[in-house]
Amino acid sequence: MLLLDLPPFMLGVFMLYWSLPLGAMLGKIRFWKLQGPRNDAYGWAIALKQMFGCKFLYLDGPELYTGGKYSTCIFLSNHRSWGDFFLDVVATEGYAQMLSRWAVFFVFPVFMTSVIIVRSVVLFKRGAVRDKNALNDFIDRKLQASPIKSLIVYPEGHRSTKRQSLPLKRGMLHFAYDRKYPVQIVMSANKESVISEKAMRVGFGQMIVVGYSEPIHSSQFPTFGDFGSKVQKEWDQEWQRVYSSQPEDAKVQAPPEVDDRHYTRLTKALMVLVGSFSLVLFWTTVYWSARFGLWLLSMFGSLRPHVTGMLVVYLAVSFVRSFRPSQPLPHIPALGQQSARNGHFVEPSKAASSGNAGGGHAAFA
């Protein structure tokens, strides 16, 4: 049913691409606010959540580690689709930067420019990673220079919509262990139902089930192997808990409003410039796109009313289908369950071929 899925998917990509001006028009990215704190990156994520109509359901148990607001915490999230980019920012309440490859900037330059300005993303070139220590030092500098001290990473290394987790890569686990940073698993089910670039499908009004592990303090483990085994065990348990849950097991909760970032004058000035330019560019694009669409319809001459009618019916059916909230289906336990049961952490290079440069540094791609 690709033809019916295509219009909502194109709208979803459109909203991602133009999320900066759209978020501003929704009043969530207040780049014109020059006095007092604000949080543009978190506001951007909340705006996209509203545009896609997502509902967040939180499982009982541990809550988000708020220590990540004041000091560095590595949040480990499952990697499902493009939707991860804003859904995981919402799930971590804007406490963490995103670790991403530069390729994302060239796909979505408008909003990526803004999150670069407010220092809410760490970008690196995947193919250029040769020296792990140099990359780790680069990440250290980016965290130190930003008001946002924590980081969202994807230890599976690649996007996957399989029924089981991919083996966890060791790169960012070493990063956390060597620096004695705590980590917390932030597991979310049904993210790929919001937008799936693989299936070219978008779903509006989807339910996102979120579960948090207890914080894992790397400083409490004498060896990296012990720490890695604990992370793998907790990851497997959280995967099974979240993906086998039902909506009635969780509570609907609106993400909090967070305005706690004190940006410099230069940052605010740049955001005014970029935000204003994005609004002008957005409306210019809408205007000329509408003109082009009307010109195309005019090419049908006397058949124009019939073609317009069929197009309206096609779009109506397509978008009605996209507003069918799906529920997270139970998934089988994560790969690595066996290694967690016998108490040994299996290095990803021994468990599966990764093909991921940089020793398994996991980022949004």
Short mmCIF file of N, CA, C and O in Angstrom, two decimals, residues 14-32 39-51 110-111 114 257 271 275 278-279 282-283:
data_model
loop_
_atom_site.label_atom_id
_atom_site.label_comp_id
_atom_site.label_asym_id
_atom_site.label_seq_id
_atom_site.Cartn_x
_atom_site.Cartn_y
_atom_site.Cartn_z
N PHE A 14 8.34 16.49 5.54
CA PHE A 14 8.19 17.94 5.45
C PHE A 14 8.23 18.57 6.84
O PHE A 14 8.90 19.60 7.06
N MET A 15 7.53 17.98 7.80
CA MET A 15 7.51 18.53 9.16
C MET A 15 8.88 18.43 9.82
O MET A 15 9.29 19.34 10.55
N LEU A 16 9.59 17.33 9.58
CA LEU A 16 10.94 17.22 10.12
C LEU A 16 11.86 18.27 9.50
O LEU A 16 12.62 18.95 10.21
N TYR A 17 11.79 18.40 8.20
CA TYR A 17 12.68 19.34 7.50
C TYR A 17 12.43 20.78 7.96
O TYR A 17 13.38 21.54 8.21
N TRP A 18 11.16 21.15 8.08
CA TRP A 18 10.80 22.52 8.44
C TRP A 18 10.41 22.64 9.92
O TRP A 18 9.66 23.54 10.28
N SER A 19 10.94 21.77 10.75
CA SER A 19 10.53 21.77 12.16
C SER A 19 10.94 23.03 12.91
O SER A 19 10.29 23.39 13.90
N LEU A 20 11.98 23.72 12.46
CA LEU A 20 12.37 24.97 13.12
C LEU A 20 11.31 26.05 12.95
O LEU A 20 10.78 26.56 13.95
N PRO A 21 10.93 26.44 11.72
CA PRO A 21 9.87 27.45 11.61
C PRO A 21 8.51 26.97 12.12
O PRO A 21 7.76 27.76 12.71
N LEU A 22 8.19 25.69 11.93
CA LEU A 22 6.92 25.18 12.43
C LEU A 22 6.90 25.22 13.96
O LEU A 22 5.88 25.58 14.57
N GLY A 23 8.01 24.83 14.60
CA GLY A 23 8.10 24.89 16.05
C GLY A 23 7.98 26.31 16.57
O GLY A 23 7.39 26.56 17.62
N ALA A 24 8.53 27.27 15.81
CA ALA A 24 8.41 28.68 16.20
C ALA A 24 6.97 29.14 16.10
O ALA A 24 6.46 29.84 16.99
N MET A 25 6.27 28.74 15.04
CA MET A 25 4.88 29.15 14.87
C MET A 25 3.97 28.52 15.92
O MET A 25 2.93 29.08 16.26
N LEU A 26 4.37 27.36 16.44
CA LEU A 26 3.62 26.73 17.53
C LEU A 26 3.98 27.33 18.89
O LEU A 26 3.37 26.97 19.90
N GLY A 27 4.96 28.20 18.92
CA GLY A 27 5.36 28.84 20.16
C GLY A 27 6.24 28.00 21.05
O GLY A 27 6.42 28.32 22.23
N LYS A 28 6.83 26.94 20.51
CA LYS A 28 7.69 26.06 21.30
C LYS A 28 9.17 26.43 21.15
O LYS A 28 9.96 26.16 22.04
N ILE A 29 9.54 27.01 20.03
CA ILE A 29 10.91 27.50 19.83
C ILE A 29 10.82 29.03 19.82
O ILE A 29 10.50 29.64 18.80
N ARG A 30 11.07 29.63 20.96
CA ARG A 30 10.87 31.08 21.12
C ARG A 30 12.20 31.80 20.91
O ARG A 30 12.77 32.35 21.86
N PHE A 31 12.67 31.80 19.68
CA PHE A 31 13.98 32.41 19.41
C PHE A 31 13.94 33.93 19.58
O PHE A 31 14.99 34.57 19.67
N TRP A 32 12.75 34.50 19.62
CA TRP A 32 12.61 35.95 19.82
C TRP A 32 12.68 36.33 21.30
O TRP A 32 12.74 37.51 21.63
N ASN A 39 14.61 26.83 26.31
CA ASN A 39 15.24 25.57 25.89
C ASN A 39 14.79 25.27 24.48
O ASN A 39 13.77 24.59 24.27
N ASP A 40 15.53 25.76 23.50
CA ASP A 40 15.11 25.67 22.10
C ASP A 40 15.12 24.22 21.59
O ASP A 40 14.23 23.82 20.84
N ALA A 41 16.12 23.43 21.97
CA ALA A 41 16.20 22.05 21.48
C ALA A 41 15.05 21.20 22.02
O ALA A 41 14.44 20.42 21.29
N TYR A 42 14.75 21.36 23.30
CA TYR A 42 13.65 20.61 23.89
C TYR A 42 12.32 21.10 23.32
O TYR A 42 11.42 20.30 23.03
N GLY A 43 12.19 22.42 23.13
CA GLY A 43 10.98 22.96 22.52
C GLY A 43 10.77 22.44 21.12
O GLY A 43 9.64 22.17 20.70
N TRP A 44 11.89 22.27 20.37
CA TRP A 44 11.81 21.69 19.03
C TRP A 44 11.24 20.27 19.08
O TRP A 44 10.37 19.91 18.28
N ALA A 45 11.71 19.47 20.03
CA ALA A 45 11.23 18.10 20.16
C ALA A 45 9.76 18.05 20.57
O ALA A 45 8.98 17.24 20.07
N ILE A 46 9.37 18.92 21.51
CA ILE A 46 7.98 18.97 21.94
C ILE A 46 7.07 19.39 20.78
O ILE A 46 5.96 18.87 20.61
N ALA A 47 7.54 20.33 19.96
CA ALA A 47 6.75 20.75 18.80
C ALA A 47 6.50 19.59 17.85
O ALA A 47 5.37 19.40 17.36
N LEU A 48 7.54 18.80 17.57
CA LEU A 48 7.36 17.65 16.68
C LEU A 48 6.45 16.60 17.31
O LEU A 48 5.65 15.97 16.62
N LYS A 49 6.57 16.40 18.60
CA LYS A 49 5.65 15.49 19.30
C LYS A 49 4.21 15.92 19.08
O LYS A 49 3.34 15.08 18.81
N GLN A 50 3.95 17.21 19.19
CA GLN A 50 2.59 17.70 18.99
C GLN A 50 2.16 17.57 17.54
O GLN A 50 1.01 17.20 17.25
N MET A 51 3.05 17.86 16.60
CA MET A 51 2.69 17.77 15.19
C MET A 51 2.34 16.35 14.78
O MET A 51 1.44 16.13 13.97
N VAL A 110 17.98 22.62 8.03
CA VAL A 110 17.32 23.76 8.68
C VAL A 110 17.33 23.60 10.19
O VAL A 110 17.85 24.45 10.93
N PHE A 111 16.76 22.49 10.70
CA PHE A 111 16.72 22.35 12.15
C PHE A 111 18.08 21.96 12.72
O PHE A 111 18.40 22.29 13.87
N SER A 114 20.05 24.97 13.79
CA SER A 114 19.63 25.56 15.06
C SER A 114 20.15 24.77 16.26
O SER A 114 20.59 25.37 17.25
N GLU A 257 7.20 21.01 30.81
CA GLU A 257 7.77 22.17 30.13
C GLU A 257 9.10 22.49 30.80
O GLU A 257 9.18 22.60 32.03
N MET A 271 20.30 32.67 16.78
CA MET A 271 19.00 32.01 16.67
C MET A 271 17.95 32.95 16.09
O MET A 271 17.07 32.51 15.33
N GLY A 275 16.34 31.67 12.83
CA GLY A 275 14.90 31.46 12.96
C GLY A 275 14.11 32.35 12.02
O GLY A 275 13.16 31.89 11.36
N SER A 278 14.55 31.15 8.46
CA SER A 278 13.82 29.90 8.20
C SER A 278 12.33 30.18 7.99
O SER A 278 11.69 29.51 7.16
N LEU A 279 11.77 31.15 8.69
CA LEU A 279 10.36 31.50 8.50
C LEU A 279 10.13 32.08 7.11
O LEU A 279 9.16 31.71 6.42
N PHE A 282 10.52 29.26 4.63
CA PHE A 282 9.37 28.34 4.71
C PHE A 282 8.18 28.87 3.93
O PHE A 282 7.62 28.17 3.08
N TRP A 283 7.79 30.11 4.20
CA TRP A 283 6.61 30.65 3.54
C TRP A 283 6.85 30.89 2.05
O TRP A 283 5.93 30.76 1.23
#
